[in-house]
Short mmCIF file of C-alpha atoms in Angstrom, two decimals:
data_model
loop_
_atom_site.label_atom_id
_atom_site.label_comp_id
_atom_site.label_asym_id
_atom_site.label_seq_id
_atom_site.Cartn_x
_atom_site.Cartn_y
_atom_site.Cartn_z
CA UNK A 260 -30.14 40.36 -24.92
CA UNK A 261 -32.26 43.06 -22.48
CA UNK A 262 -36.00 42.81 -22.08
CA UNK A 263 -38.13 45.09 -22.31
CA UNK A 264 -41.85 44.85 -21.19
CA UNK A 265 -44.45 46.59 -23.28
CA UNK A 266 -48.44 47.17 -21.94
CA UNK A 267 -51.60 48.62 -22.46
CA UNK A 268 -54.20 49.66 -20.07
CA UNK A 269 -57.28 51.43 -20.67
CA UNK A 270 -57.79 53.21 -17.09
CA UNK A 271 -61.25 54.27 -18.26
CA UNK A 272 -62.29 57.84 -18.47
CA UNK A 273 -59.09 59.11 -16.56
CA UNK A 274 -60.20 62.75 -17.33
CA UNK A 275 -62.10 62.51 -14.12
CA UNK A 276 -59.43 62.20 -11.82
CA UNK A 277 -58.22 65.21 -12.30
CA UNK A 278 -59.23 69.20 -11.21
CA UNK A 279 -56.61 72.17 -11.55
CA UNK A 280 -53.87 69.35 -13.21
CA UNK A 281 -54.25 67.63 -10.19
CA UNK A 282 -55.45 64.33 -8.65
CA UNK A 283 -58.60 65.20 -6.85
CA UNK A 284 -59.00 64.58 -3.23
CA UNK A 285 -61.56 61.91 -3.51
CA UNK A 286 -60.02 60.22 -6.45
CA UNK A 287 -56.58 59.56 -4.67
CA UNK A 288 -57.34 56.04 -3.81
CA UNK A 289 -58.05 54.91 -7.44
CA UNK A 290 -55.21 56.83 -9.01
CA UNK A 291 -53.24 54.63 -5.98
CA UNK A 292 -54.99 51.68 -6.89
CA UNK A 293 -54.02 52.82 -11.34
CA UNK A 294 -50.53 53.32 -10.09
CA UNK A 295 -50.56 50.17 -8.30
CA UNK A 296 -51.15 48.26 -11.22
CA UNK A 297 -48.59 50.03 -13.93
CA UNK A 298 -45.82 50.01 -10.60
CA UNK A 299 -46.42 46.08 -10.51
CA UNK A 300 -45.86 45.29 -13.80
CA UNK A 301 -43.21 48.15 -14.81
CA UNK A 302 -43.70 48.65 -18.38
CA UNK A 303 -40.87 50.38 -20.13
CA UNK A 304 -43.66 51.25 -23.03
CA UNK A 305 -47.36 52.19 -21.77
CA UNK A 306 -50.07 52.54 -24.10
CA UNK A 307 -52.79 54.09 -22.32
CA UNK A 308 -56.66 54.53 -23.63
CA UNK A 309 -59.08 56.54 -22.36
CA UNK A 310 -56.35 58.95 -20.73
CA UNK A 311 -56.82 62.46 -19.66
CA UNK A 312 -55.98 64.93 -21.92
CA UNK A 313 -53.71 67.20 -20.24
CA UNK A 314 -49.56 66.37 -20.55
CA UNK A 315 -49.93 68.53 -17.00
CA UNK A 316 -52.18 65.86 -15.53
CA UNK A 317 -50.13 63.14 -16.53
CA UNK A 318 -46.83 64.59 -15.32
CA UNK A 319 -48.44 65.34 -12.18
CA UNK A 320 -49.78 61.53 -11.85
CA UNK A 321 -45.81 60.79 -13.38
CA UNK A 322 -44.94 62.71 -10.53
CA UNK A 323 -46.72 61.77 -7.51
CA UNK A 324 -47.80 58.15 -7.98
CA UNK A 325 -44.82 57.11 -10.41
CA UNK A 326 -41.84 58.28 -9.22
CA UNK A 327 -41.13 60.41 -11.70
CA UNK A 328 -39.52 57.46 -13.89
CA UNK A 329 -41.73 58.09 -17.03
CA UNK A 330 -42.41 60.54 -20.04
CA UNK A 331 -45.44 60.78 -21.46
CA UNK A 332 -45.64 61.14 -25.14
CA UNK A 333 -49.15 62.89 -26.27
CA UNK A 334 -49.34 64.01 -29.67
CA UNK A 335 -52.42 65.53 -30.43
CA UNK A 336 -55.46 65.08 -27.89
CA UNK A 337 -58.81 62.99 -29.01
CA UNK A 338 -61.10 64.44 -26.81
CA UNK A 339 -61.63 62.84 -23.19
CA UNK A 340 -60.84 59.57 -24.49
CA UNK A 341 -57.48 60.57 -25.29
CA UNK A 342 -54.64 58.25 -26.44
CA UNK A 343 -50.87 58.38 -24.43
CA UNK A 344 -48.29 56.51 -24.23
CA UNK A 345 -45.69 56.44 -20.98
CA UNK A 346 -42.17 55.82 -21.71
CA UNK A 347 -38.98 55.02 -19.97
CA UNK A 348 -35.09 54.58 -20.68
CA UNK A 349 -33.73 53.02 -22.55
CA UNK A 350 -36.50 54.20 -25.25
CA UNK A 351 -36.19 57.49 -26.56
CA UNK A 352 -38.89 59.33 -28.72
CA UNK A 353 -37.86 59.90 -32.64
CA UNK A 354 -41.33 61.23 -33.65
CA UNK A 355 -44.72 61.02 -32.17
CA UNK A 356 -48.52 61.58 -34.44
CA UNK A 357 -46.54 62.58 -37.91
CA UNK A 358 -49.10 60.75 -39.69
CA UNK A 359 -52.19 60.81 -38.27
CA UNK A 360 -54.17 62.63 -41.44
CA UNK A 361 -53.94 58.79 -42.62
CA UNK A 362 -56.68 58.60 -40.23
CA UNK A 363 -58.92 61.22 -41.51
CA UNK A 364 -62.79 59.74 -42.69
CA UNK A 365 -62.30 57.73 -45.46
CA UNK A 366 -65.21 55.33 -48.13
CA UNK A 367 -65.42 52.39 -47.90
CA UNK A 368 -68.09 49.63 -49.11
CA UNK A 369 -67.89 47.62 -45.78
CA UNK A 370 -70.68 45.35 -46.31
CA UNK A 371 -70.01 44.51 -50.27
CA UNK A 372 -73.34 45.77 -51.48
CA UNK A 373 -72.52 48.45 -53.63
CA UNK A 374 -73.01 51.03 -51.62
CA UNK A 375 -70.43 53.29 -50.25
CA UNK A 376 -70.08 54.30 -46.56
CA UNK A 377 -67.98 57.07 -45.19
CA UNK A 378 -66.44 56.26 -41.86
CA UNK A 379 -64.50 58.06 -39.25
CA UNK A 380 -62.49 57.04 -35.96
CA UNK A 381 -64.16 58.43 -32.77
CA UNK A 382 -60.08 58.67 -31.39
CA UNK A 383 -57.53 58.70 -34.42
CA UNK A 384 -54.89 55.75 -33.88
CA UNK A 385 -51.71 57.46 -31.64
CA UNK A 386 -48.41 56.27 -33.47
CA UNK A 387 -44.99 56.79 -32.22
CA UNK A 388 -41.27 56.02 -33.43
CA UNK A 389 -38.87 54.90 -30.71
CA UNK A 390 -35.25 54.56 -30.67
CA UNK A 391 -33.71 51.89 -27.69
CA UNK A 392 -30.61 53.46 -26.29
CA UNK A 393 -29.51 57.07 -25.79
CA UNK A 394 -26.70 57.12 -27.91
CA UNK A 395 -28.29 57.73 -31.27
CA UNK A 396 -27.42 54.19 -32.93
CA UNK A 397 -29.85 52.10 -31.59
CA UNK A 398 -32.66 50.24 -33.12
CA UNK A 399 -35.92 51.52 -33.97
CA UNK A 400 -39.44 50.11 -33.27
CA UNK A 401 -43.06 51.53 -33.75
CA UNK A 402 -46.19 51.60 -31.80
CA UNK A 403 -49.70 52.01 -32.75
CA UNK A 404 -52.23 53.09 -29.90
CA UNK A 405 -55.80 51.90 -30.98
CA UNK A 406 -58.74 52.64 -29.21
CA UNK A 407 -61.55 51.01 -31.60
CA UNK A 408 -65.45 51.59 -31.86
CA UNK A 409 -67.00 49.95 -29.02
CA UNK A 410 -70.17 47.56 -29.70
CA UNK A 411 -71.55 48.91 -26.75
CA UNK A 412 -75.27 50.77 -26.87
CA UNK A 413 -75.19 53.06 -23.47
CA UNK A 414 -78.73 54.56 -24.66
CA UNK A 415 -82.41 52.91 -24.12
CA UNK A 416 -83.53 51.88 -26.95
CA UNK A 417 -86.01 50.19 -28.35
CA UNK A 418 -85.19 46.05 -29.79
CA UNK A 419 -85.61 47.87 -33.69
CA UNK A 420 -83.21 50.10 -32.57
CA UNK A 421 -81.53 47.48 -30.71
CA UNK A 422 -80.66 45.79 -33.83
CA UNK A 423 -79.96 49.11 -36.16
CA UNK A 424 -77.30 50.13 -33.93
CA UNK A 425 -75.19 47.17 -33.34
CA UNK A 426 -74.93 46.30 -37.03
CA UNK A 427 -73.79 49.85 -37.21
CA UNK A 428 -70.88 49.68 -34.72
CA UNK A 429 -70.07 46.14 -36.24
CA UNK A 430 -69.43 48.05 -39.36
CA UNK A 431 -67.94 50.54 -37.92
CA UNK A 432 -65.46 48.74 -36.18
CA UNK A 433 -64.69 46.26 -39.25
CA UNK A 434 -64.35 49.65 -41.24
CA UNK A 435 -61.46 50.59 -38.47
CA UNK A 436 -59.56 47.34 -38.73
CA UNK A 437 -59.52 46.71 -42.27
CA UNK A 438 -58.13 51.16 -42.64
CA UNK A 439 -55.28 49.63 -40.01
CA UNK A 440 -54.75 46.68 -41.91
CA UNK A 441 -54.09 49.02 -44.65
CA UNK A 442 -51.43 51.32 -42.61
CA UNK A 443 -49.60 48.48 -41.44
CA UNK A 444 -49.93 46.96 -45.40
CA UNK A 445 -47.83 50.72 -45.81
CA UNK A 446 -44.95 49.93 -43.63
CA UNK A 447 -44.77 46.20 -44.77
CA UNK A 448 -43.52 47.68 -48.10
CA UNK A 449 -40.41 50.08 -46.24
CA UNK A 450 -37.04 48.80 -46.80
CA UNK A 451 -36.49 47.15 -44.36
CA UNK A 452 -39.73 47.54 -42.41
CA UNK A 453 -39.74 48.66 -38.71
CA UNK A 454 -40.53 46.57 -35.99
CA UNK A 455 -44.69 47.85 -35.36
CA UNK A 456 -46.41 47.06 -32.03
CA UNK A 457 -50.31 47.55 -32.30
CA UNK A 458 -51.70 47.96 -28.69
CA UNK A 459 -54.78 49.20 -27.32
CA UNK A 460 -58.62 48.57 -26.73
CA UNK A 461 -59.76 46.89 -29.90
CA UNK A 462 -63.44 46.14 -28.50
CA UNK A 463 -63.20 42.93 -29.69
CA UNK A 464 -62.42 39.61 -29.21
CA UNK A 465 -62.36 36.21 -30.86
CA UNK A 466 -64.86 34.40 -33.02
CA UNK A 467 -68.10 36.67 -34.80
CA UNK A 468 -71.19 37.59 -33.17
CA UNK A 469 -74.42 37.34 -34.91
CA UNK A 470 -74.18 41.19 -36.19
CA UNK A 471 -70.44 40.38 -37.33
CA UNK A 472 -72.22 37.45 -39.19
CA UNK A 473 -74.32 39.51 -41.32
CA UNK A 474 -71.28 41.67 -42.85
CA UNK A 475 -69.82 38.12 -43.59
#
């Protein structure tokens, strides 16, 4: 049985690499140093936050620093965090960002006190469909790029503030997983389900911090 190696990289704020759909002259050693580290691990499927936003940007990085081995799949941009993925054979693209009004703002009551919020994602979850093989008979398996609310506070604030803001993005980011939980509840019940991949920058990691506490 083939294997196949699967990654994610969040090459933060790529947009700025890039003037005229081109690498910029004094940006060249970092997008050496980016290509560096996809080239060393050679990921058939790249999930890639924070990307630029231009397919012409990434086929000229495809191009240059690449080889020219991959296809980037886009779907629709998020802004200048956008979401990509970079493929290679044997995978070949079935549909990319079909469903991504799923992702629209939605209520919820995050916090259990009767009161309901209405949250948004700052970059809508990227999902593809991939088939492995060229010849149309292959199996299929789907990926979900996630690029979740960050906890971080980049203003100065005050410590009131402080404190208003990161239970905010706590909710926020609860609110995200728990609508993902629910898309991924959606494919459980297909017949039979797909293979699903989620990838990505979940700004998150194990155990609960004091704010994560609060929202129990």
């Amino acid at each position: 049985m083939p294997n196949y190696t699967i990654a994610t990289y969040n090459i933060r704020f790529m947009n700025s690499l890039f003037e005229r759909n081109a690498v910029k002259e004094d940006k060249v050693d970092r997008a050496k140093d980016i290509a560096s580290v996809i080239n060393r691990r050679d990921p058939h499927v790249l999930a890639i936050n924070e990307a630029a936003n231009a397919d012409e940007e990434h086929q000229h990085f495809i191009d240059n620093y690449l080889g020219g081995r991959y296809q980037v799949v886009s779907g629709r941009s998020r802004g200048s965090q956008n979401l990509v993925f970079y493929i290679r054979a044997p995978f070949q693209v079935v549909y990319v960002d079909e469903a991504d009004n799923f992702y629209d703002p939605w209520n919820i009551d995050i916090d259990r006190d009767t009161v309901t919020e209405r949250m948004r994602w700052e970059r809508k979850p990227l999902e593809m469909v991939l088939r492995i093989g060229s010849g149309g008979g292959g199996p299929l398996i789907r990926f979900i790029n996630v690029h979740a609310k960050s906890k971080g506070i980049f203003d100065v604030v005050d410590l009131a503030r402080f404190e208003t803001i990161s239970l905010g993005n706590r909710k926020k980011l609860i609110a995200q997983a728990v609508r993902l939980r629910e898309r991924l509840d959606e494919f459980l019940q297909e017949s039979p389900p797909l293979p699903t991949v989620v990838l990505g920058d979940m700004n998150d990691g194990p155990g609960l911090d004091p704010y994560e506490r609060q929202l129990g």
